[in-house]
CSV table of N, CA, C and O in Angstrom, one decimal:
chain,number,residue,atom,x,y,z
A,1,UNK,N,65.1,105.7,95.6
A,1,UNK,CA,65.3,104.6,97.0
A,1,UNK,C,66.0,105.6,97.4
A,1,UNK,O,66.7,106.2,98.0
A,2,UNK,N,66.4,104.2,98.9
A,2,UNK,CA,66.9,106.0,99.8
A,2,UNK,C,67.9,104.6,99.9
A,2,UNK,O,68.0,103.4,101.1
A,3,UNK,N,69.5,104.6,99.5
A,3,UNK,CA,70.2,103.7,99.5
A,3,UNK,C,72.4,104.9,99.4
A,3,UNK,O,71.6,105.7,99.3
A,4,UNK,N,72.1,104.5,100.9
A,4,UNK,CA,73.5,105.5,101.3
A,4,UNK,C,74.5,104.9,100.7
A,4,UNK,O,75.2,103.7,100.9
A,5,UNK,N,75.5,105.8,99.6
A,5,UNK,CA,76.9,105.7,100.2
A,5,UNK,C,77.5,105.0,100.4
A,5,UNK,O,77.9,105.8,102.1
A,6,UNK,N,78.4,104.9,100.2
A,6,UNK,CA,79.7,103.7,101.2
A,6,UNK,C,80.8,104.6,100.9
A,6,UNK,O,81.4,104.5,99.6
A,7,UNK,N,81.4,105.2,101.6
A,7,UNK,CA,82.6,106.4,100.9
A,7,UNK,C,84.2,105.9,100.8
A,7,UNK,O,84.8,106.1,99.5
A,8,UNK,N,84.4,104.6,101.3
A,8,UNK,CA,85.9,103.4,100.5
A,8,UNK,C,84.3,103.1,99.3
A,8,UNK,O,85.5,103.4,98.1
A,9,UNK,N,83.5,102.7,98.7
A,9,UNK,CA,83.0,102.6,97.6
A,9,UNK,C,83.3,103.4,96.5
A,9,UNK,O,83.9,103.5,95.5
A,10,UNK,N,83.2,104.2,96.8
A,10,UNK,CA,83.0,105.4,96.4
A,10,UNK,C,84.6,106.7,95.8
A,10,UNK,O,85.2,106.8,95.0
A,11,UNK,N,85.4,106.2,96.7
A,11,UNK,CA,86.8,106.8,97.0
A,11,UNK,C,87.3,105.0,96.0
A,11,UNK,O,88.1,105.6,95.4
A,12,UNK,N,86.9,104.3,95.7
A,12,UNK,CA,86.9,103.0,94.9
A,12,UNK,C,87.2,103.2,93.5
A,12,UNK,O,87.9,103.0,92.3
A,13,UNK,N,86.0,104.2,93.4
A,13,UNK,CA,84.4,104.7,91.7
A,13,UNK,C,84.6,103.2,91.3
A,13,UNK,O,84.0,103.9,90.0
A,14,UNK,N,83.8,102.7,92.6
A,14,UNK,CA,83.0,101.4,91.6
A,14,UNK,C,81.6,103.4,91.8
A,14,UNK,O,81.5,103.4,92.3
A,15,UNK,N,80.6,101.9,90.7
A,15,UNK,CA,79.5,102.5,90.4
A,15,UNK,C,78.6,101.2,90.0
A,15,UNK,O,78.4,100.8,89.9
A,16,UNK,N,77.3,102.3,91.1
A,16,UNK,CA,76.2,101.4,91.3
A,16,UNK,C,75.1,101.3,89.9
A,16,UNK,O,74.3,102.7,89.1
A,17,UNK,N,75.3,100.4,88.7
A,17,UNK,CA,74.0,100.5,87.8
A,17,UNK,C,73.2,99.2,88.2
A,17,UNK,O,71.9,99.6,87.6
A,18,UNK,N,72.6,98.6,89.4
A,18,UNK,CA,71.7,97.5,89.2
A,18,UNK,C,71.1,97.7,90.9
A,18,UNK,O,72.2,97.3,91.1
A,19,UNK,N,70.3,97.4,90.8
A,19,UNK,CA,69.9,98.1,92.3
A,19,UNK,C,68.3,97.8,92.7
A,19,UNK,O,67.0,98.5,92.5
A,20,UNK,N,67.4,96.1,92.4
A,20,UNK,CA,66.1,96.0,92.5
A,20,UNK,C,65.8,94.1,91.7
A,20,UNK,O,66.6,93.6,91.5
A,21,UNK,N,65.0,94.5,92.9
A,21,UNK,CA,64.6,92.5,92.5
A,21,UNK,C,65.5,91.8,93.2
A,21,UNK,O,65.5,90.5,92.8
A,22,UNK,N,65.9,91.9,93.9
A,22,UNK,CA,67.1,90.6,94.7
A,22,UNK,C,68.0,91.1,93.9
A,22,UNK,O,69.5,90.2,93.8
A,23,UNK,N,69.1,91.5,93.2
A,23,UNK,CA,69.7,91.8,91.9
A,23,UNK,C,70.2,93.2,92.3
A,23,UNK,O,69.9,94.7,92.6
A,24,UNK,N,71.4,92.9,92.1
A,24,UNK,CA,72.3,94.5,92.3
A,24,UNK,C,73.2,94.5,90.8
A,24,UNK,O,74.3,92.9,90.2
A,25,UNK,N,74.1,95.7,90.1
A,25,UNK,CA,75.2,95.0,89.0
A,25,UNK,C,76.6,95.8,89.7
A,25,UNK,O,75.7,97.5,90.3
A,26,UNK,N,77.2,96.6,89.8
A,26,UNK,CA,78.5,97.5,89.4
A,26,UNK,C,79.7,97.2,88.1
A,26,UNK,O,80.4,96.5,88.3
A,27,UNK,N,80.3,99.1,87.9
A,27,UNK,CA,81.8,98.5,87.3
A,27,UNK,C,82.2,99.0,88.5
A,27,UNK,O,81.9,99.4,88.9
A,28,UNK,N,83.8,98.7,87.7
A,28,UNK,CA,84.8,99.3,88.8
A,28,UNK,C,85.8,99.3,87.3
A,28,UNK,O,86.0,98.4,86.7
A,29,UNK,N,86.1,100.6,86.8
A,29,UNK,CA,87.9,100.6,86.9
A,29,UNK,C,88.8,101.3,87.1
A,29,UNK,O,88.8,102.0,87.8
A,30,UNK,N,89.4,99.5,87.6
A,30,UNK,CA,91.1,99.5,88.7
A,30,UNK,C,91.9,100.6,87.8
A,30,UNK,O,91.9,100.8,86.3
A,31,UNK,N,92.3,101.6,88.9
A,31,UNK,CA,93.5,102.7,88.9
A,31,UNK,C,94.6,101.8,88.7
A,31,UNK,O,94.5,100.4,89.7
A,32,UNK,N,96.0,102.3,88.8
A,32,UNK,CA,96.8,101.6,88.9
A,32,UNK,C,96.5,101.0,90.3
A,32,UNK,O,98.1,99.7,90.5
A,33,UNK,N,97.2,101.9,90.9
A,33,UNK,CA,97.2,102.3,92.6
A,33,UNK,C,96.4,100.8,92.9
A,33,UNK,O,96.2,100.5,94.5
A,34,UNK,N,95.1,100.6,92.0
A,34,UNK,CA,94.8,99.5,92.9
A,34,UNK,C,95.3,97.3,92.9
A,34,UNK,O,94.7,96.6,93.3
A,35,UNK,N,96.8,97.3,92.0
A,35,UNK,CA,96.4,96.7,91.0
A,35,UNK,C,97.8,96.0,92.3
A,35,UNK,O,98.4,97.5,93.4
A,36,UNK,N,98.3,94.7,92.3
A,36,UNK,CA,99.1,94.2,93.3
A,36,UNK,C,100.8,94.6,92.7
A,36,UNK,O,99.8,94.4,91.1
A,37,UNK,N,101.2,93.2,93.2
A,37,UNK,CA,102.4,93.9,92.3
A,37,UNK,C,102.9,92.8,91.0
A,37,UNK,O,103.6,93.0,90.5
A,38,UNK,N,102.1,91.6,91.0
A,38,UNK,CA,101.5,91.3,89.8
A,38,UNK,C,100.8,92.1,88.7
A,38,UNK,O,100.8,91.5,87.3
A,39,UNK,N,100.7,93.6,88.5
A,39,UNK,CA,100.6,94.5,87.9
A,39,UNK,C,98.6,93.3,87.5
A,39,UNK,O,98.6,94.0,86.4
A,40,UNK,N,98.6,92.8,87.8
A,40,UNK,CA,97.1,93.1,88.1
A,40,UNK,C,95.6,93.4,89.1
A,40,UNK,O,96.8,93.7,90.2
A,41,UNK,N,94.5,93.7,89.0
A,41,UNK,CA,93.3,94.0,90.4
A,41,UNK,C,94.3,93.4,91.6
A,41,UNK,O,94.8,92.3,91.4
A,42,UNK,N,94.0,94.1,93.0
A,42,UNK,CA,94.4,93.3,93.9
A,42,UNK,C,93.5,92.7,94.3
A,42,UNK,O,92.6,93.2,94.3
A,43,UNK,N,93.6,91.2,95.1
A,43,UNK,CA,92.7,90.9,95.4
A,43,UNK,C,91.7,91.3,96.9
A,43,UNK,O,90.1,90.9,96.8
A,44,UNK,N,91.8,92.2,97.2
A,44,UNK,CA,91.3,93.2,98.3
A,44,UNK,C,90.1,94.2,97.7
A,44,UNK,O,89.2,94.5,98.3
A,45,UNK,N,90.8,94.9,96.9
A,45,UNK,CA,89.5,95.8,95.5
A,45,UNK,C,88.8,94.7,95.3
A,45,UNK,O,87.3,94.9,95.1
A,46,UNK,N,89.0,93.3,94.3
A,46,UNK,CA,88.1,92.4,94.0
A,46,UNK,C,86.9,92.3,94.9
A,46,UNK,O,85.8,91.5,94.9
A,47,UNK,N,87.7,92.0,96.4
A,47,UNK,CA,86.5,91.8,97.6
A,47,UNK,C,86.0,93.1,97.6
A,47,UNK,O,85.0,92.2,98.3
A,48,UNK,N,85.9,93.2,98.4
A,48,UNK,CA,85.3,94.9,98.6
A,48,UNK,C,85.0,95.4,97.5
A,48,UNK,O,83.6,94.9,97.7
A,49,UNK,N,84.2,94.8,95.9
A,49,UNK,CA,83.2,94.8,95.4
A,49,UNK,C,82.9,93.7,95.1
A,49,UNK,O,81.3,94.7,94.8
A,50,UNK,N,82.8,93.1,95.6
A,50,UNK,CA,82.1,91.9,95.5
A,50,UNK,C,81.2,92.0,97.1
A,50,UNK,O,80.2,91.5,96.4
A,51,UNK,N,81.7,91.7,98.1
A,51,UNK,CA,81.1,92.7,99.5
A,51,UNK,C,79.7,93.6,98.9
A,51,UNK,O,79.3,93.2,99.2
A,52,UNK,N,80.4,94.4,98.1
A,52,UNK,CA,79.5,95.9,98.1
A,52,UNK,C,78.5,95.2,97.1
A,52,UNK,O,77.0,95.1,97.7
A,53,UNK,N,78.2,94.3,95.6
A,53,UNK,CA,77.1,93.3,95.2
A,53,UNK,C,76.9,93.1,95.6
A,53,UNK,O,75.2,92.8,95.9
A,54,UNK,N,77.0,92.1,97.2
A,54,UNK,CA,76.2,91.0,97.4
A,54,UNK,C,75.9,92.0,97.8
A,54,UNK,O,74.3,92.1,98.3
A,55,UNK,N,75.8,92.4,99.2
A,55,UNK,CA,75.2,94.0,100.2
A,55,UNK,C,74.3,94.6,99.6
A,55,UNK,O,72.5,94.6,99.8
A,56,UNK,N,74.4,94.8,98.2
A,56,UNK,CA,72.9,95.6,97.6
A,56,UNK,C,71.6,95.2,96.6
A,56,UNK,O,71.4,95.8,97.0
A,57,UNK,N,73.0,93.5,95.8
A,57,UNK,CA,71.1,92.8,96.8
A,57,UNK,C,70.5,92.7,97.0
A,57,UNK,O,69.0,92.2,97.7
A,58,UNK,N,70.9,92.2,98.5
A,58,UNK,CA,70.5,92.3,99.8
A,58,UNK,C,69.6,93.0,100.0
A,58,UNK,O,68.4,92.9,100.6
A,59,UNK,N,70.3,94.5,99.5
A,59,UNK,CA,69.1,95.7,100.7
A,59,UNK,C,68.3,96.2,99.2
A,59,UNK,O,67.5,97.2,99.5
A,60,UNK,N,68.3,95.6,98.3
A,60,UNK,CA,67.5,95.8,96.8
A,60,UNK,C,65.8,96.0,97.3
A,60,UNK,O,65.5,96.7,96.5
A,61,UNK,N,65.9,94.3,98.4
A,61,UNK,CA,64.6,94.6,98.9
A,61,UNK,C,64.3,94.9,99.6
A,61,UNK,O,62.8,94.4,100.3
A,62,UNK,N,65.1,96.1,100.5
A,62,UNK,CA,64.9,96.0,102.0
A,62,UNK,C,65.1,97.1,101.8
A,62,UNK,O,66.1,97.4,102.6
A,63,UNK,N,65.1,98.7,100.6
A,63,UNK,CA,66.7,99.9,100.9
A,63,UNK,C,66.2,100.3,102.2
A,63,UNK,O,67.2,101.0,102.3
A,64,UNK,N,65.5,100.4,102.6
A,64,UNK,CA,65.5,101.6,103.7
A,64,UNK,C,65.9,100.4,105.1
A,64,UNK,O,66.8,101.7,105.9
A,65,UNK,N,66.6,99.1,104.8
A,65,UNK,CA,67.7,98.3,106.0
A,65,UNK,C,69.1,98.6,105.2
A,65,UNK,O,69.5,99.4,103.9
A,66,UNK,N,70.2,98.8,106.8
A,66,UNK,CA,70.8,98.8,106.1
A,66,UNK,C,71.2,96.6,106.3
A,66,UNK,O,70.1,96.8,106.7
A,67,UNK,N,72.9,97.1,105.8
A,67,UNK,CA,73.0,95.5,106.2
A,67,UNK,C,74.8,95.3,106.4
A,67,UNK,O,74.8,96.1,106.3
A,68,UNK,N,74.8,93.9,107.4
A,68,UNK,CA,76.3,94.0,107.7
A,68,UNK,C,76.4,92.4,107.3
A,68,UNK,O,76.0,91.2,107.9
A,69,UNK,N,78.0,92.7,106.9
A,69,UNK,CA,78.3,91.3,106.3
A,69,UNK,C,78.9,90.1,107.7
A,69,UNK,O,79.1,91.0,108.6
A,70,UNK,N,78.5,89.2,107.7
A,70,UNK,CA,78.1,88.2,108.1
A,70,UNK,C,79.3,87.3,108.0
A,70,UNK,O,80.3,87.1,109.4
A,71,UNK,N,79.1,87.6,107.2
A,71,UNK,CA,80.5,86.2,107.0
A,71,UNK,C,80.5,85.9,105.3
A,71,UNK,O,79.2,86.4,104.0
A,72,UNK,N,81.9,86.1,104.4
A,72,UNK,CA,81.7,85.6,103.5
A,72,UNK,C,83.0,84.6,101.9
A,72,UNK,O,84.0,85.0,103.4
A,73,UNK,N,82.9,84.8,101.8
A,73,UNK,CA,83.7,83.3,100.7
A,73,UNK,C,83.5,83.7,99.6
A,73,UNK,O,83.1,84.4,99.2
A,74,UNK,N,84.8,84.5,99.0
A,74,UNK,CA,85.1,84.9,97.9
A,74,UNK,C,86.5,83.2,97.1
A,74,UNK,O,87.5,82.8,97.8
A,75,UNK,N,86.4,82.7,96.1
A,75,UNK,CA,87.1,81.4,95.4
A,75,UNK,C,87.5,82.8,93.8
A,75,UNK,O,86.7,83.4,93.5
A,76,UNK,N,88.5,83.0,93.7
A,76,UNK,CA,89.3,83.6,93.3
A,76,UNK,C,89.9,82.5,91.8
A,76,UNK,O,89.8,81.5,91.6
A,77,UNK,N,89.8,82.5,90.4
A,77,UNK,CA,89.2,81.5,89.5
A,77,UNK,C,90.7,82.2,88.3
A,77,UNK,O,90.8,81.2,88.1
A,78,UNK,N,90.6,83.8,88.2
A,78,UNK,CA,92.3,84.2,87.5
A,78,UNK,C,92.2,85.4,87.5
A,78,UNK,O,91.4,86.3,88.1
A,79,UNK,N,93.8,85.6,87.0
A,79,UNK,CA,93.7,87.3,87.3
A,79,UNK,C,91.9,87.6,87.1
A,79,UNK,O,92.3,87.4,86.0
A,80,UNK,N,91.9,89.2,87.8
A,80,UNK,CA,90.8,90.3,87.1
A,80,UNK,C,92.2,91.1,86.4
A,80,UNK,O,92.8,91.5,87.2
A,81,UNK,N,91.8,91.8,85.5
A,81,UNK,CA,92.6,92.3,85.3
A,81,UNK,C,91.3,93.9,83.9
A,81,UNK,O,89.7,93.2,83.7
A,82,UNK,N,91.5,95.2,83.8
A,82,UNK,CA,90.2,96.3,83.4
A,82,UNK,C,89.4,96.8,84.1
A,82,UNK,O,89.1,96.1,84.9
A,83,UNK,N,88.7,96.6,83.2
A,83,UNK,CA,87.2,96.5,84.0
A,83,UNK,C,86.5,95.9,84.1
A,83,UNK,O,86.6,94.8,83.4
A,84,UNK,N,85.9,95.6,85.0
A,84,UNK,CA,85.7,94.7,85.8
A,84,UNK,C,83.9,95.3,86.2
A,84,UNK,O,83.3,95.9,86.2
A,85,UNK,N,83.1,94.2,86.4
A,85,UNK,CA,81.8,93.7,86.4
A,85,UNK,C,81.4,93.3,87.8
A,85,UNK,O,82.1,91.7,87.7
A,86,UNK,N,80.7,93.4,88.6
A,86,UNK,CA,80.3,92.8,90.0
A,86,UNK,C,78.2,92.7,89.8
A,86,UNK,O,78.4,93.5,89.2
A,87,UNK,N,78.5,91.1,90.0
A,87,UNK,CA,76.4,91.4,89.7
A,87,UNK,C,76.8,90.3,91.2
A,87,UNK,O,76.4,89.2,91.4
A,88,UNK,N,75.8,90.5,92.0
A,88,UNK,CA,74.8,89.4,93.3
A,88,UNK,C,73.4,89.7,93.0
A,88,UNK,O,72.7,90.0,91.8
A,89,UNK,N,73.8,88.2,92.9
A,89,UNK,CA,72.0,87.9,94.1
A,89,UNK,C,71.8,87.7,95.2
A,89,UNK,O,72.6,87.5,95.7
A,90,UNK,N,70.6,87.9,95.3
A,90,UNK,CA,69.8,87.5,96.3
A,90,UNK,C,69.3,86.0,96.8
A,90,UNK,O,68.7,85.7,95.6
A,91,UNK,N,69.6,85.4,97.2
A,91,UNK,CA,69.3,84.0,97.5
A,91,UNK,C,68.4,83.3,98.0
A,91,UNK,O,67.2,83.0,97.6
A,92,UNK,N,68.5,83.9,99.4
A,92,UNK,CA,67.4,83.8,99.9
A,92,UNK,C,67.0,84.8,101.6
A,92,UNK,O,68.2,85.1,101.6
A,93,UNK,N,65.7,85.3,101.9
A,93,UNK,CA,65.8,86.3,102.1
A,93,UNK,C,65.0,85.6,104.1
A,93,UNK,O,63.8,85.2,103.7
A,94,UNK,N,65.1,85.7,105.2
A,94,UNK,CA,64.6,86.0,106.1
A,94,UNK,C,64.5,87.2,106.7
A,94,UNK,O,64.7,88.0,105.9
A,95,UNK,N,63.7,87.6,107.9
A,95,UNK,CA,63.2,89.4,108.6
A,95,UNK,C,64.2,90.4,108.6
A,95,UNK,O,64.6,90.6,108.9
A,96,UNK,N,65.7,88.7,108.9
A,96,UNK,CA,66.7,89.8,109.6
A,96,UNK,C,68.1,89.0,108.8
A,96,UNK,O,68.6,89.5,109.4
A,97,UNK,N,68.3,87.6,108.3
A,97,UNK,CA,69.2,87.3,107.6
A,97,UNK,C,69.4,87.2,105.8
A,97,UNK,O,68.1,87.2,105.2
A,98,UNK,N,69.9,88.2,105.0
A,98,UNK,CA,70.1,87.5,103.4
A,98,UNK,C,71.6,86.5,103.3
A,98,UNK,O,72.3,86.6,104.1
A,99,UNK,N,71.0,85.5,102.2
A,99,UNK,CA,71.7,85.2,101.8
A,99,UNK,C,72.4,85.6,100.3
A,99,UNK,O,71.3,85.1,99.8
A,100,UNK,N,73.2,86.0,99.8
A,100,UNK,CA,73.9,86.1,98.5
A,100,UNK,C,74.8,85.6,97.7
A,100,UNK,O,75.7,84.8,98.5
A,101,UNK,N,74.7,85.9,96.7
A,101,UNK,CA,75.8,85.2,95.9
A,101,UNK,C,76.0,86.8,94.7
A,101,UNK,O,75.4,87.4,94.2
A,102,UNK,N,77.8,86.7,94.4
A,102,UNK,CA,78.0,86.9,93.2
A,102,UNK,C,79.1,87.2,92.9
A,102,UNK,O,79.8,86.3,93.2
A,103,UNK,N,79.3,87.7,91.6
A,103,UNK,CA,80.1,87.3,90.2
A,103,UNK,C,81.1,88.7,89.6
A,103,UNK,O,80.2,89.1,89.8
A,104,UNK,N,82.5,88.1,89.6
A,104,UNK,CA,83.2,89.3,88.4
A,104,UNK,C,83.8,89.0,87.7
A,104,UNK,O,84.2,87.5,88.1
A,105,UNK,N,83.3,90.1,86.8
A,105,UNK,CA,83.7,89.4,85.3
A,105,UNK,C,85.0,90.3,85.0
A,105,UNK,O,84.9,92.1,85.5
A,106,UNK,N,85.9,89.9,84.0
A,106,UNK,CA,86.3,91.2,83.3
A,106,UNK,C,85.8,91.7,81.7
A,106,UNK,O,84.5,91.0,81.7
A,107,UNK,N,86.1,92.4,81.1
A,107,UNK,CA,86.2,93.1,79.9
A,107,UNK,C,85.9,92.0,79.3
A,107,UNK,O,85.1,92.8,78.5
A,108,UNK,N,86.3,91.0,78.9
A,108,UNK,CA,86.4,89.9,78.0
A,108,UNK,C,84.9,88.8,78.0
A,108,UNK,O,85.2,87.9,77.7
A,109,UNK,N,84.3,89.4,79.8
A,109,UNK,CA,82.9,88.4,80.4
A,109,UNK,C,84.1,86.6,81.2
A,109,UNK,O,83.1,86.0,81.4
A,110,UNK,N,85.4,86.9,81.2
A,110,UNK,CA,85.8,86.1,81.7
A,110,UNK,C,85.6,86.9,83.5
A,110,UNK,O,85.4,87.5,83.9
A,111,UNK,N,84.9,85.1,83.9
A,111,UNK,CA,84.9,85.2,85.1
A,111,UNK,C,86.4,85.1,86.0
A,111,UNK,O,86.7,83.6,85.5
A,112,UNK,N,86.6,86.0,86.6
A,112,UNK,CA,87.0,86.6,87.1
A,112,UNK,C,87.7,85.6,88.4
A,112,UNK,O,88.7,85.1,89.6
A,113,UNK,N,85.9,85.5,89.6
A,113,UNK,CA,86.0,85.5,91.2
A,113,UNK,C,84.3,85.0,91.4
A,113,UNK,O,83.0,85.7,90.7
A,114,UNK,N,83.9,85.0,91.9
A,114,UNK,CA,83.2,84.4,93.2
A,114,UNK,C,82.6,84.2,94.0
A,114,UNK,O,84.6,84.1,94.7
A,115,UNK,N,81.5,84.9,95.0
A,115,UNK,CA,81.9,84.9,96.4
A,115,UNK,C,80.4,84.1,96.8
A,115,UNK,O,79.5,84.8,95.9
A,116,UNK,N,79.6,84.2,98.2
A,116,UNK,CA,78.5,83.6,98.7
A,116,UNK,C,78.8,84.6,100.2
A,116,UNK,O,80.0,85.2,100.7
A,117,UNK,N,78.2,85.0,100.5
A,117,UNK,CA,78.4,86.5,102.1
A,117,UNK,C,76.5,86.0,102.6
A,117,UNK,O,75.5,86.0,101.3
A,118,UNK,N,76.6,86.0,103.2
A,118,UNK,CA,75.9,86.2,104.6
A,118,UNK,C,75.5,87.6,105.4
A,118,UNK,O,76.9,88.3,105.8
A,119,UNK,N,74.7,88.2,105.4
A,119,UNK,CA,74.6,89.5,105.2
A,119,UNK,C,72.9,89.1,107.2
A,119,UNK,O,71.3,89.2,107.1
A,120,UNK,N,73.0,90.1,107.8
A,120,UNK,CA,72.0,90.8,108.6
A,120,UNK,C,71.3,92.4,108.8
A,120,UNK,O,72.0,93.5,108.5
A,121,UNK,N,70.1,92.0,108.2
A,121,UNK,CA,69.6,93.7,107.9
A,121,UNK,C,69.5,94.0,109.6
A,121,UNK,O,69.3,93.4,110.8
A,122,UNK,N,70.0,95.7,109.9
A,122,UNK,CA,69.9,96.1,110.3
A,122,UNK,C,69.5,97.5,110.8
A,122,UNK,O,68.9,98.6,109.5
A,123,UNK,N,68.8,98.4,111.6
A,123,UNK,CA,68.1,99.9,111.2
A,123,UNK,C,69.6,100.7,109.9
A,123,UNK,O,69.7,100.9,111.3
A,124,UNK,N,68.4,101.5,109.5
A,124,UNK,CA,70.3,102.8,109.3
A,124,UNK,C,69.8,103.7,110.4
A,124,UNK,O,69.0,104.4,110.9
A,125,UNK,N,71.2,103.6,110.5
A,125,UNK,CA,72.1,105.3,111.3
A,125,UNK,C,71.2,105.7,111.1
A,125,UNK,O,72.0,105.4,109.4
A,126,UNK,N,71.5,107.0,111.0
A,126,UNK,CA,72.0,108.4,110.1
A,126,UNK,C,73.3,108.6,109.6
A,126,UNK,O,73.7,107.9,110.3
A,127,UNK,N,73.5,109.0,108.4
A,127,UNK,CA,74.9,109.0,107.8
A,127,UNK,C,75.6,110.3,107.7
A,127,UNK,O,75.5,110.3,106.3
A,128,UNK,N,74.9,111.1,107.9
A,128,UNK,CA,74.7,112.3,106.8
A,128,UNK,C,74.6,112.7,106.2
A,128,UNK,O,72.9,112.1,105.9
A,129,UNK,N,74.7,113.6,105.2
A,129,UNK,CA,74.6,113.7,103.6
A,129,UNK,C,74.5,112.8,103.0
A,129,UNK,O,74.5,113.1,101.6
A,130,UNK,N,75.1,111.8,102.6
A,130,UNK,CA,76.3,111.1,101.3
A,130,UNK,C,74.6,109.9,101.3
A,130,UNK,O,73.1,109.7,102.2
A,131,UNK,N,73.9,109.8,100.6
A,131,UNK,CA,73.3,109.7,99.3
A,131,UNK,C,73.8,108.6,98.1
A,131,UNK,O,75.0,108.7,97.6
A,132,UNK,N,72.7,107.5,97.0
A,132,UNK,CA,72.5,107.6,95.8
A,132,UNK,C,73.9,107.8,95.6
A,132,UNK,O,74.5,107.1,94.4
A,133,UNK,N,72.8,109.2,94.9
A,133,UNK,CA,73.7,110.1,94.1
A,133,UNK,C,75.2,110.1,94.6
A,133,UNK,O,76.0,110.3,93.0
A,134,UNK,N,75.8,109.5,95.2
A,134,UNK,CA,77.4,109.9,95.3
A,134,UNK,C,77.6,108.7,94.4
A,134,UNK,O,79.4,109.0,93.9
A,135,UNK,N,77.4,107.2,94.5
A,135,UNK,CA,78.1,106.4,94.1
A,135,UNK,C,77.9,106.0,92.7
A,135,UNK,O,77.8,105.3,91.4
A,136,UNK,N,76.4,106.4,92.3
A,136,UNK,CA,75.5,106.2,90.6
A,136,UNK,C,75.4,107.0,90.3
A,136,UNK,O,75.0,107.9,90.0
A,137,UNK,N,76.8,106.8,88.5
A,137,UNK,CA,76.5,107.8,88.0
A,137,UNK,C,76.3,107.8,86.4
A,137,UNK,O,77.8,106.8,85.9
A,138,UNK,N,75.7,106.9,86.6
A,138,UNK,CA,75.0,105.7,85.3
A,138,UNK,C,74.6,107.0,84.4
A,138,UNK,O,74.1,108.0,85.0
A,139,UNK,N,75.0,106.7,82.6
A,139,UNK,CA,74.0,107.2,82.0
A,139,UNK,C,75.9,107.9,81.0
A,139,UNK,O,76.0,108.5,80.4
């Protein structure tokens, strides 16, 4: 699999658990510095996790390509706490575009947020030695 890691995702501690057939799953154990003033996961951290879940779902059917986010809408339903799981799904694709949705669940499997996004497939540019192994830490 030719999946190039995203340095910010590695920095945040996201792990890629599934990347196949138009679906993705990422896990995230937020650190205290990822919280907001209400002591729950900051919305920006949640949105980043959802964005990457959306993008990896799109890329899973065309792993040699990159994608760029064209637009994204996020709905927050309740505060996100503790270990989080984001699941992305490719809903429809054309030769150049992907339309996806993702959900964010907490440790009790409560739905915390939902996102939709549109992505444009782009040729992958050289990015040095970054590799999926930097992000994939399952097992």
